[in-house]
Amino acid sequence: MSQSDLLRPNLPEQGSIEHISRQEARIPVPEAFAAQANVTPGQYAEWYRESIESPETFWDARAKDFHWFQPYHRVLDWQPPFAQWFVGGQTNLSYNALDRHVDAGRGDKRALVWEGEEGEVREYTYAQLLDEVSLTAAALTRLGVKKGDRVTLYLPMIPEAVMAMLACTRIGAPHTVVFGGFAAGAIADRMVAAGSEFVITADIGQRKGEPLPLKSVVDEAIKLAEEQGQAVRGVLVVRHTGSDVTMQPGRDHWWHEARTDEREDALPLDSEHPLFILYTSGSTGKPKGILHTTAGYMIGAALSTYAALDLKDHDLFWCTADVGWITGHTYSTYGPLLLGQTTFMYEGAHNYPHWGRFWDMIGRHGITILYTAPTAIRSFMRHGDDTPAEYDLSSLRLLGSVGEPINPQAWHWYHRVIGAERCPVVDTWWQTETGSIMLTTLPGAHPAEPGTAGVPMFGIDPVILNREGEEMQADEGGFLTLRQPWPSMLRTVYGDDERYAKTYFGEIDGVYFAGDGARRSEDGYVTVLGRVDDVLNVSGHRLSTAEVESALVAHPQVAEAAVVGKPDEMKGESIFAFVLPQEGQTPDPQELRQYVSDLIGKVARPDHIVVAPALPKTRSGKIMRRFLRQIAAGKSIEGDTSTLDDPSVLERLAATPVE
Ligand code: WTA
């Protein structure tokens, strides 16, 4: 993001701000919940104070729960903006998530319960999951994957995705998971950027009963990556549906054949050994490879799952996020397993084959904690109260929300209809970059305020600043920044320390700032107001406007494109594209949608397209997106239009049909 973006006075226009601007009455913690909560109000206060006043003492105490092959000699080395945690220690996340529990005699406990879209169920105990992961790690080693090699994962939500992630972390090969909704071009870009020579995929996935041809998309991605000079040495293919796929001899191996009876032990890894890279959208067209490292991420994932999601021994925890996103990393996979608890995973669509699918699974499996996204909650809400009422939801004891601001209406529906007003609702704010939850109400410690995320997690020191870096008054909107380093923070943008420093610590001097606006109440509750940069949040999926724009301008009939978010009741934001055709051309909006979908993936498909006669530009040629956002939202134009080269463009644009 450039300085001029920061200066954009557009905070009040972003996303769902209007929906959440009024202060809602707080909902007290239910007594029955408080009585059994992992963290009480007193403990929160004591831990929080210690975590801010003496972070090293606090985190040292938390780290004691884990297995260290070699103890660290220093908790934190902070050379802003570069942090190292648990310096000199050696550990292994896979070991701590699996072996540690089996060694402690908990091998028979269920680690993973999975349900496929057609209803098949698989369960793995900790002993079984450890076995699967050790076999997979050995297979990867035989394929030539070594410590430090980046492995690309393009997998559906199947147990093998969890096994593959843990197998990579077992041998110190950072994984880079690419969401199944991304197309070959996006996979190739990530493989090239990460220098990844190995891929793990499946033959075919399934969504809403339709097959997803994963292996052939990977074949195409490899071709594209190879054209950019990235050699690919091995592909491991899970036979999921048993469909015919082309296997390239020497390069492609079936998962079930590559795994023999050899098992691989967990490798002792430095605390700061790269754990995974996850590509996410920023303000430019090029996705950023967010690098997380071993020990700090591990401890942040575990502590937040324990404190904010209250996981315990009798729980069956379901985080509905796909492993292609950070939430699927930290809370579908690593957090619950690090705590030795049971995680539930579902392969398919939320409304397949009917709108009761989630509630049916909760009832049948006895799921106790549900962690999902506002976009899903809003779509269930639209289908009414009757469907959930048909199912037994009495096993639920806690509900969570993540990924985008939750509007109070959806919050109340979730609380009343799904949680029967018995379950606390936690609204958790965090980012790919932060690795774990940063702001929330702890379910047994803090009353919840619908539409407001809440208070900081341990070690998190949020401060709302203006563009000069001065602290805002209570209840005033500003930039949401974090002042202290924390263990699960990103360490860098993979291969680009300079971009890391500039993007995250360079906009407002010396503090972490990653694109959100917020305000804080007198008593410390933070309300997140949405992104203030050019990042869109579409159904909880993060996308950059620049990425969609560069796909559009790659089309031969498009000269220029400007993409903005349009507030959307269901999706949070929808993608609105203004497209300026090449001289004499009239591009077909439907074709443009398909084109973007083929280049980046279905997630980036523009919802609305205006084939524009011109774009509003300043005399120096900068597109004024502020006005485009107003037009997209169907609002009248507000603000100073005198800097525009030709202000009449706005009227012409507003009169152009939206397709
Ligand atoms: C948004 C997802 C409001 C925010 C974990 C952030 C939220 C971006 C919330 C990160 C929330 C996430 N309330 N906004 N509870 N949770 N966001 O990297 O704009 O996919 O910057 O991480 O999602 O998206 P990401």
XYZ file of C-alpha atoms and ligand atoms in Angstrom:
684
model
C 0.000 0.000 0.000
C 1.302 3.414 -0.845
C 1.232 6.468 1.366
C -1.484 7.934 -0.818
C -3.714 4.943 -0.095
C -3.291 5.555 3.594
C -4.302 9.136 3.091
C -7.513 8.077 1.418
C -10.290 9.422 3.600
C -12.421 6.368 2.932
C -12.700 4.651 6.291
C -16.445 5.187 6.597
C -17.178 3.800 3.137
C -15.586 0.412 3.485
C -17.405 -2.912 3.642
C -20.109 -3.375 6.186
C -19.308 -0.366 8.303
C -22.834 0.942 8.223
C -24.117 -2.366 9.520
C -22.000 -2.305 12.618
C -21.634 1.290 13.538
C -24.136 1.385 16.365
C -23.131 0.044 19.727
C -25.047 -3.080 20.697
C -25.993 -4.082 24.200
C -23.598 -6.634 25.661
C -24.692 -10.199 26.235
C -23.463 -11.599 29.569
C -21.498 -14.837 29.771
C -23.953 -17.657 30.572
C -23.274 -18.821 34.137
C -23.150 -22.483 33.242
C -20.499 -21.741 30.640
C -18.436 -19.533 32.921
C -18.365 -22.248 35.573
C -16.491 -24.631 33.284
C -14.511 -22.233 31.063
C -10.809 -22.758 30.411
C -10.115 -19.118 31.193
C -11.907 -17.181 33.942
C -12.071 -13.371 34.120
C -9.463 -13.355 36.885
C -7.088 -15.545 34.944
C -7.494 -13.436 31.823
C -6.681 -10.278 33.743
C -3.652 -11.798 35.410
C -2.287 -13.456 32.275
C -2.962 -10.456 30.092
C -1.152 -8.114 32.442
C 1.834 -10.413 32.629
C 1.854 -10.968 28.856
C 2.169 -7.214 28.281
C 4.402 -6.270 31.204
C 6.777 -9.213 31.013
C 6.117 -11.057 27.770
C 9.192 -13.250 28.104
C 8.101 -14.615 31.473
C 4.579 -15.168 30.209
C 5.538 -17.009 27.006
C 8.239 -18.998 28.739
C 5.560 -20.410 31.042
C 3.278 -21.276 28.091
C 6.102 -22.998 26.210
C 6.612 -25.469 29.061
C 3.612 -27.510 27.882
C 5.439 -28.565 24.728
C 8.158 -31.033 23.891
C 11.548 -29.511 23.152
C 14.318 -31.614 21.690
C 16.590 -28.855 22.837
C 15.626 -26.017 25.185
C 15.750 -22.426 23.949
C 18.083 -20.003 25.626
C 16.132 -16.847 24.941
C 12.377 -16.296 24.648
C 12.417 -13.286 22.328
C 14.910 -11.509 20.169
C 13.154 -8.435 18.758
C 15.052 -6.418 16.197
C 12.107 -4.486 14.788
C 10.512 -5.470 12.499
C 12.161 -8.895 12.755
C 11.316 -11.189 15.628
C 12.772 -14.503 16.711
C 11.008 -16.505 19.373
C 12.346 -19.288 21.572
C 15.797 -18.711 20.203
C 18.138 -21.692 20.108
C 15.406 -24.225 20.867
C 14.564 -27.274 18.823
C 11.089 -28.704 18.545
C 8.683 -30.158 15.988
C 5.031 -29.266 15.507
C 4.041 -32.681 14.168
C 5.649 -34.300 17.209
C 3.800 -31.996 19.563
C 0.487 -32.566 17.775
C 0.777 -36.359 17.606
C 3.652 -38.252 19.270
C 3.389 -36.238 22.479
C -0.210 -37.362 23.027
C 0.458 -40.978 22.081
C 3.503 -41.070 24.387
C 1.298 -39.775 27.191
C -1.054 -42.746 26.774
C -3.734 -40.898 24.836
C -3.251 -42.839 21.586
C -6.805 -44.198 21.640
C -8.423 -40.813 21.760
C -10.020 -39.609 18.526
C -7.944 -37.006 16.753
C -9.916 -36.549 13.547
C -13.481 -37.281 12.491
C -14.233 -36.745 8.820
C -17.391 -36.789 6.771
C -17.446 -36.763 2.982
C -20.034 -34.984 0.912
C -21.903 -38.208 0.197
C -22.007 -39.039 3.904
C -19.137 -41.506 4.327
C -17.407 -41.159 7.696
C -13.795 -41.874 8.688
C -12.262 -41.549 12.124
C -8.640 -41.589 13.243
C -7.335 -41.936 16.758
C -4.117 -40.164 17.703
C -2.217 -43.451 17.310
C -3.709 -44.003 13.857
C -3.115 -40.445 12.711
C 0.469 -40.624 13.934
C 0.917 -43.792 11.923
C -0.564 -42.264 8.760
C 1.570 -39.152 9.113
C 4.771 -41.137 9.737
C 4.097 -43.289 6.661
C 3.426 -40.196 4.551
C 6.543 -38.445 5.837
C 8.624 -41.486 4.882
C 7.071 -41.507 1.404
C 7.895 -37.826 0.941
C 11.474 -38.471 2.013
C 11.790 -41.322 -0.491
C 10.426 -39.040 -3.216
C 13.354 -36.762 -2.465
C 11.683 -34.108 -0.309
C 14.261 -32.759 2.123
C 14.214 -30.397 5.072
C 13.563 -26.898 3.770
C 11.959 -27.971 0.458
C 8.639 -26.255 -0.208
C 5.766 -28.641 -0.919
C 2.615 -27.380 -2.658
C -0.660 -28.889 -1.466
C -3.757 -28.740 -3.668
C -6.200 -30.976 -1.899
C -9.864 -31.249 -1.036
C -10.999 -31.300 2.590
C -10.093 -34.922 3.202
C -8.081 -36.521 6.034
C -5.107 -36.794 3.690
C -4.890 -32.986 3.654
C -4.270 -32.998 7.413
C -1.858 -35.926 7.052
C 0.049 -34.167 4.282
C 0.415 -30.974 6.316
C 1.630 -32.849 9.380
C 3.943 -35.021 7.259
C 5.573 -31.910 5.815
C 6.028 -30.281 9.202
C 7.360 -33.600 10.515
C 10.318 -33.487 8.139
C 10.743 -29.720 8.118
C 9.487 -29.224 4.563
C 7.329 -26.066 4.644
C 3.962 -26.631 3.019
C 2.213 -24.118 0.891
C -1.447 -24.983 0.638
C -3.332 -23.589 -2.344
C -7.109 -23.334 -1.937
C -9.054 -25.678 -4.242
C -10.976 -22.712 -5.683
C -7.830 -21.367 -7.354
C -7.099 -22.136 -10.997
C -3.937 -23.532 -12.615
C -2.421 -20.079 -13.207
C -2.718 -19.122 -9.539
C -1.182 -22.441 -8.445
C 1.675 -21.979 -10.910
C 2.378 -18.440 -9.669
C 2.586 -19.704 -6.092
C 4.797 -22.648 -7.038
C 7.178 -20.377 -8.895
C 7.250 -17.790 -6.106
C 7.894 -20.485 -3.500
C 10.330 -22.399 -5.728
C 8.298 -25.520 -5.037
C 9.351 -28.754 -6.751
C 6.819 -31.080 -5.115
C 3.052 -31.233 -5.163
C 0.516 -33.250 -3.219
C -2.943 -33.459 -4.756
C -5.860 -35.851 -5.277
C -7.377 -37.356 -8.401
C -10.726 -35.608 -8.128
C -12.519 -33.604 -5.474
C -16.246 -33.084 -5.091
C -18.368 -30.024 -4.486
C -22.167 -29.999 -4.581
C -22.063 -33.387 -6.236
C -19.907 -32.071 -9.060
C -16.431 -33.456 -9.660
C -13.442 -31.110 -9.304
C -10.621 -32.263 -11.578
C -7.752 -31.510 -9.194
C -5.033 -33.638 -10.777
C -5.575 -32.270 -14.264
C -5.541 -28.698 -12.892
C -2.215 -29.539 -11.218
C -0.892 -30.939 -14.519
C -1.767 -27.667 -16.185
C -0.212 -25.672 -13.319
C 3.012 -27.667 -13.583
C 3.173 -26.954 -17.302
C 2.739 -23.234 -16.608
C 5.295 -23.326 -13.791
C 7.795 -25.149 -15.984
C 7.352 -22.538 -18.684
C 8.477 -20.040 -16.032
C 11.541 -22.109 -15.270
C 10.238 -23.955 -12.199
C 11.139 -27.655 -12.410
C 8.753 -30.080 -10.720
C 10.242 -33.322 -9.487
C 7.433 -35.186 -7.849
C 3.661 -35.314 -7.481
C 1.937 -37.428 -4.863
C -1.672 -38.209 -5.788
C -4.343 -39.321 -3.323
C -6.885 -41.660 -4.898
C -10.024 -40.089 -3.534
C -12.863 -40.843 -5.924
C -10.998 -43.430 -7.942
C -11.444 -41.563 -11.210
C -9.123 -41.987 -14.150
C -6.302 -39.485 -14.258
C -3.133 -39.309 -16.276
C -0.049 -40.217 -14.298
C 3.284 -39.125 -15.672
C 5.763 -41.954 -15.086
C 8.733 -40.973 -12.959
C 7.065 -37.795 -11.747
C 3.627 -38.811 -10.450
C 3.107 -41.330 -7.654
C -0.024 -42.686 -6.065
C -0.245 -41.924 -2.358
C -1.228 -45.524 -1.539
C 1.688 -46.943 -3.529
C 4.367 -44.492 -2.448
C 3.692 -45.240 1.199
C 5.255 -48.544 2.223
C 5.699 -49.764 5.779
C 8.492 -47.326 6.529
C 7.814 -44.646 9.118
C 9.611 -41.363 9.575
C 10.389 -39.870 12.978
C 9.849 -36.198 13.670
C 12.944 -34.177 12.901
C 14.191 -31.779 15.585
C 13.861 -28.347 14.007
C 15.019 -24.931 15.079
C 12.296 -22.817 16.661
C 12.534 -20.437 13.732
C 12.588 -23.144 11.041
C 10.068 -22.212 8.299
C 6.820 -24.055 9.005
C 4.623 -22.997 6.112
C 4.091 -20.327 3.529
C 0.550 -19.239 2.814
C -0.088 -16.908 -0.084
C -2.540 -14.136 0.571
C -3.724 -11.055 -1.234
C -2.320 -7.650 -0.532
C -2.716 -4.303 -2.187
C -0.737 -5.254 -5.248
C -1.463 -7.846 -7.907
C 1.190 -10.210 -6.618
C 0.098 -12.436 -3.713
C 2.362 -12.340 -0.692
C 3.906 -15.505 0.678
C 3.276 -15.167 4.397
C 5.968 -17.110 6.232
C 5.249 -18.696 9.592
C 7.854 -20.510 11.628
C 7.770 -23.473 13.962
C 7.737 -22.756 17.693
C 5.992 -19.394 17.910
C 3.165 -20.413 15.599
C 2.739 -23.663 17.500
C 2.352 -21.926 20.842
C 0.072 -19.188 19.493
C -2.180 -21.727 17.758
C -2.480 -23.898 20.855
C -3.025 -21.118 23.387
C -5.677 -19.341 21.323
C -7.571 -22.589 20.685
C -7.517 -23.266 24.401
C -8.511 -19.772 25.509
C -10.821 -18.423 22.809
C -12.397 -21.668 21.623
C -12.356 -23.335 25.045
C -11.462 -26.809 23.738
C -11.604 -29.629 26.254
C -11.478 -33.372 26.440
C -15.107 -34.162 25.704
C -15.366 -31.739 22.777
C -15.861 -32.398 19.123
C -14.688 -29.194 17.513
C -15.676 -28.156 14.016
C -13.939 -25.289 12.302
C -15.580 -25.184 8.886
C -12.695 -23.385 7.145
C -10.938 -25.017 4.218
C -7.278 -25.851 4.803
C -6.514 -23.539 1.878
C -6.952 -20.564 4.224
C -5.195 -19.631 7.450
C -8.241 -20.521 9.551
C -8.057 -24.041 8.166
C -4.385 -24.204 9.127
C -4.643 -22.900 12.663
C -8.072 -24.053 13.787
C -9.181 -26.969 11.565
C -5.802 -28.617 11.921
C -3.018 -27.472 14.209
C -4.708 -25.845 17.216
C -7.035 -28.720 18.179
C -4.390 -31.394 17.549
C -1.771 -29.549 19.565
C -4.210 -29.614 22.472
C -4.826 -33.347 21.969
C -8.510 -32.755 21.240
C -10.819 -33.960 18.488
C -11.293 -32.022 15.282
C -14.123 -32.561 12.820
C -13.710 -32.082 9.086
C -16.276 -32.002 6.290
C -15.469 -32.238 2.639
C -18.418 -30.648 0.922
C -20.669 -27.661 0.462
C -22.658 -26.200 3.353
C -25.972 -26.604 1.556
C -25.494 -30.008 -0.041
C -27.704 -31.865 -0.570
C -29.974 -29.518 1.433
C -29.853 -26.506 3.758
C -29.916 -28.691 6.845
C -26.583 -30.391 6.135
C -24.576 -28.574 8.835
C -27.244 -29.074 11.498
C -27.657 -32.705 10.549
C -23.927 -33.333 11.013
C -23.857 -31.463 14.312
C -26.703 -33.622 15.598
C -25.390 -36.943 14.301
C -21.804 -36.446 15.465
C -22.542 -34.504 18.629
C -20.394 -31.539 17.637
C -19.896 -29.241 20.633
C -18.121 -26.183 19.219
C -18.804 -24.632 15.827
C -16.466 -22.043 14.322
C -17.623 -20.649 10.992
C -17.847 -17.512 8.833
C -20.499 -14.766 8.837
C -21.170 -15.361 5.146
C -22.337 -18.915 5.921
C -24.380 -17.715 8.898
C -26.114 -15.104 6.732
C -26.990 -17.619 4.049
C -28.484 -20.011 6.622
C -30.360 -17.111 8.157
C -31.912 -16.323 4.796
C -33.300 -19.848 4.696
C -35.149 -19.279 7.923
C -35.396 -20.723 11.400
C -37.369 -23.821 10.426
C -34.520 -25.820 8.938
C -32.197 -25.747 11.968
C -35.238 -26.379 14.200
C -35.620 -29.811 12.595
C -32.303 -30.991 14.033
C -30.899 -31.703 17.449
C -28.394 -28.950 18.186
C -28.287 -29.568 21.924
C -24.681 -30.804 21.840
C -23.439 -27.314 20.929
C -21.915 -25.288 23.740
C -19.907 -22.580 21.985
C -20.146 -20.754 18.654
C -17.450 -18.793 16.884
C -17.271 -16.421 13.946
C -14.254 -15.537 11.817
C -13.131 -14.001 8.564
C -15.112 -10.773 8.238
C -17.130 -8.438 10.404
C -20.341 -10.100 11.599
C -23.347 -7.816 11.460
C -25.433 -7.785 14.662
C -28.461 -9.241 12.888
C -26.514 -12.350 11.876
C -24.891 -12.478 15.315
C -28.272 -12.525 17.055
C -29.636 -15.156 14.690
C -26.615 -17.393 15.302
C -26.955 -16.880 19.055
C -30.714 -17.455 19.177
C -31.435 -20.039 16.510
C -28.249 -22.125 16.523
C -27.055 -21.535 20.068
C -30.498 -21.425 21.740
C -29.161 -18.429 23.715
C -27.225 -20.986 25.741
C -23.947 -20.838 23.798
C -21.633 -17.846 23.949
C -20.690 -16.451 20.535
C -17.089 -15.361 20.019
C -16.257 -13.030 17.139
C -12.563 -13.503 16.456
C -10.474 -10.988 14.530
C -7.149 -11.998 13.055
C -5.324 -12.386 9.750
C -3.150 -14.773 7.755
C -0.265 -12.633 8.973
C -1.111 -12.847 12.661
C -1.254 -16.665 12.614
C -3.762 -16.869 15.446
C -6.674 -14.969 17.002
C -5.765 -11.429 18.087
C -9.065 -9.971 19.308
C -12.126 -11.672 20.717
C -14.164 -11.991 23.860
C -13.037 -15.048 25.806
C -16.230 -17.079 26.069
C -16.124 -17.564 29.841
C -14.609 -14.224 30.729
C -16.138 -11.402 28.714
C -19.667 -10.378 27.799
C -20.039 -10.334 24.020
C -20.992 -7.259 22.051
C -22.599 -8.216 18.733
C -20.648 -6.655 15.862
C -17.584 -6.015 18.016
C -14.690 -8.456 18.121
C -13.640 -7.670 21.678
C -10.482 -7.532 23.707
C -6.886 -8.498 22.937
C -5.549 -12.006 23.299
C -2.511 -12.560 25.495
C 0.482 -10.544 24.424
C -1.501 -8.453 21.957
C -1.337 -4.712 22.386
C -3.760 -3.081 19.943
C -3.802 0.652 19.466
C -5.968 2.751 17.165
C -3.942 5.419 15.400
C -4.539 8.160 12.918
C -2.446 8.569 9.811
C 0.144 10.590 11.721
C 0.574 7.743 14.174
C -1.236 9.508 17.012
C -3.590 7.585 19.243
C -7.291 8.117 18.619
C -9.789 8.963 21.321
C -12.153 6.249 22.528
C -14.840 5.424 19.936
C -13.062 7.253 17.118
C -12.263 5.303 13.962
C -8.648 4.884 12.908
C -6.065 2.331 11.849
C -5.908 -0.900 13.813
C -2.284 -1.457 14.749
C -0.454 -3.831 17.094
C 2.408 -2.530 19.173
C 4.266 -5.564 20.471
C 5.556 -8.640 18.662
C 3.740 -11.926 19.389
C 4.872 -15.541 18.886
C 2.590 -16.495 15.957
C 3.282 -13.365 13.919
C 4.507 -13.719 10.347
C 8.282 -13.577 10.165
C 8.553 -12.129 6.692
C 7.116 -12.151 3.200
C 8.827 -15.198 1.751
C 11.986 -14.128 -0.015
C 11.258 -10.429 0.394
C 12.234 -8.940 3.762
C 11.996 -5.469 2.331
C 8.391 -5.909 1.259
C 7.650 -7.307 4.716
C 9.173 -4.323 6.499
C 7.552 -1.813 4.216
C 4.089 -3.372 4.043
C 3.601 -4.196 7.695
C 5.807 -1.851 9.694
C 6.505 0.974 7.246
C 3.115 2.658 6.874
C 2.859 3.803 10.464
C 6.277 3.936 11.963
C 7.282 1.053 14.155
C 3.907 -0.639 14.635
C 2.293 -3.560 12.837
C -0.491 -2.386 10.560
C -2.181 -4.713 8.108
C -5.054 -2.958 6.479
C -8.005 -2.805 8.874
C -9.776 0.167 10.362
C -11.249 -0.037 13.872
C -12.419 1.867 16.902
C -12.045 1.069 20.565
C -14.483 1.751 23.374
C -13.547 3.339 26.671
C -13.330 -0.082 28.294
C -11.181 -1.617 25.578
C -13.582 -3.416 23.218
C -12.340 -3.146 19.644
C -14.827 -2.942 16.762
C -13.224 -3.810 13.436
C -14.572 -1.555 10.694
C -13.233 -3.387 7.642
C -10.321 -2.999 5.272
C -8.985 0.422 4.448
C -6.760 -0.807 1.628
C -7.537 -2.372 -1.736
C -8.187 -5.800 -0.324
C -11.651 -7.271 -0.764
C -13.335 -9.677 1.575
C -15.730 -11.746 -0.493
C -17.550 -14.398 1.530
C -14.651 -14.346 3.983
C -12.152 -14.920 1.157
C -9.415 -12.390 0.835
C -8.744 -11.011 -2.659
C -6.897 -8.027 -3.993
C -8.560 -5.669 -6.425
C -5.230 -5.389 -8.266
C -5.119 -9.134 -8.830
C -8.562 -9.142 -10.457
C -7.650 -6.028 -12.456
C -4.520 -7.579 -13.887
C -6.507 -10.633 -14.960
C -9.060 -8.396 -16.688
C -6.483 -6.321 -18.543
C -4.826 -9.503 -19.760
C -7.951 -10.001 -21.892
C -7.219 -8.791 -25.443
C -10.365 -6.630 -25.604
C -9.711 -4.798 -22.333
C -7.594 -1.657 -22.163
C -8.003 -0.807 -18.491
C -9.880 -2.097 -15.484
C -10.712 -0.849 -12.006
C -12.145 -3.210 -9.433
C -13.854 -2.199 -6.191
C -15.929 -3.902 -3.519
C -19.688 -3.396 -3.377
C -21.314 -3.987 0.008
C -23.294 -7.225 -0.233
C -25.752 -8.529 2.289
C -24.714 -12.144 1.817
C -21.069 -12.061 0.861
C -19.962 -9.013 2.847
C -18.553 -7.624 -0.369
C -19.081 -8.510 -4.011
C -16.630 -7.831 -6.830
C -17.523 -4.861 -9.019
C -15.408 -4.302 -12.132
C -15.276 -1.236 -14.354
C -13.787 -2.226 -17.669
C -12.559 0.175 -20.323
C -12.518 -1.611 -23.700
C -9.779 -1.414 -26.271
C -10.642 1.011 -29.049
C -13.436 -0.413 -31.204
C -14.058 -3.491 -29.010
C -17.109 -4.498 -26.985
C -16.065 -7.226 -24.571
C -18.772 -9.624 -23.442
C -19.117 -9.471 -19.612
C -19.904 -13.182 -19.417
C -16.719 -13.983 -21.287
C -14.719 -11.674 -19.022
C -16.065 -13.471 -15.951
C -15.014 -16.815 -17.375
C -11.645 -15.378 -18.294
C -10.919 -14.223 -14.729
C -12.204 -17.516 -13.406
C -9.810 -19.431 -15.681
C -6.846 -17.244 -14.746
C -7.254 -16.906 -10.984
C -10.121 -19.155 -10.011
C -13.844 -19.023 -9.353
C -13.323 -17.045 -6.144
C -12.222 -14.013 -8.170
C -15.070 -13.949 -10.692
C -16.524 -10.418 -10.900
C -20.163 -10.271 -9.795
C -20.898 -7.011 -11.564
C -19.291 -5.563 -14.672
C -19.684 -2.151 -16.216
C -18.206 -1.765 -19.673
C -17.171 1.797 -19.074
C -16.960 4.688 -21.532
C -14.099 6.130 -19.421
C -12.652 5.902 -15.902
C -12.512 8.774 -13.397
C -8.887 9.865 -13.258
C -6.961 12.698 -11.745
C -4.944 14.906 -14.036
C -1.911 12.851 -13.147
C -3.729 9.716 -14.307
C -4.575 8.053 -10.988
C -7.921 6.276 -10.947
C -10.135 7.662 -8.173
C -11.555 4.470 -6.710
C -13.404 6.332 -4.016
C -15.921 7.505 -6.610
C -16.105 4.096 -8.219
C -16.996 2.594 -4.847
C -19.818 5.109 -4.527
C -21.124 4.312 -8.006
C -20.872 0.562 -7.350
C -22.836 0.974 -4.130
C -25.495 2.939 -6.007
C -24.843 6.021 -3.889
C -24.717 9.579 -5.026
C -21.275 11.026 -5.520
C -19.801 12.652 -2.441
C -16.489 14.426 -2.130
C -14.366 16.782 -4.115
C -14.531 15.941 -7.809
C -12.523 18.958 -8.883
C -9.267 16.998 -8.972
C -10.722 14.857 -11.753
C -9.511 15.447 -15.246
C -13.108 15.181 -16.490
C -15.759 15.145 -13.729
C -18.540 14.382 -16.245
C -17.176 10.824 -16.447
C -18.929 10.080 -13.159
C -22.388 10.830 -14.501
C -21.778 8.836 -17.642
C -20.533 5.899 -15.597
C -23.496 5.965 -13.230
C -25.799 5.848 -16.264
C -24.046 2.840 -17.836
C -25.852 -0.468 -17.312
C -24.377 -2.960 -14.867
C -24.061 -6.486 -16.211
C -11.072 -9.631 8.071
C -8.758 -14.624 8.193
C -13.832 -8.283 11.217
C -10.157 -8.440 8.310
C -8.613 -15.063 9.659
C -8.779 -9.046 8.181
C -12.374 -9.731 10.190
C -8.972 -10.069 7.106
C -12.573 -10.683 11.215
C -7.977 -11.191 7.191
C -13.495 -10.351 12.265
C -11.124 -11.451 9.795
N -14.086 -9.139 12.215
N -13.002 -8.544 10.208
N -13.780 -11.190 13.254
N -11.784 -11.744 10.935
N -11.487 -10.251 9.330
O -5.990 -13.158 6.144
O -10.389 -7.468 7.316
O -7.993 -14.430 5.276
O -7.791 -8.116 7.836
O -7.552 -14.142 7.725
O -10.302 -10.564 7.313
O -8.273 -12.212 6.285
P -7.405 -13.525 6.278
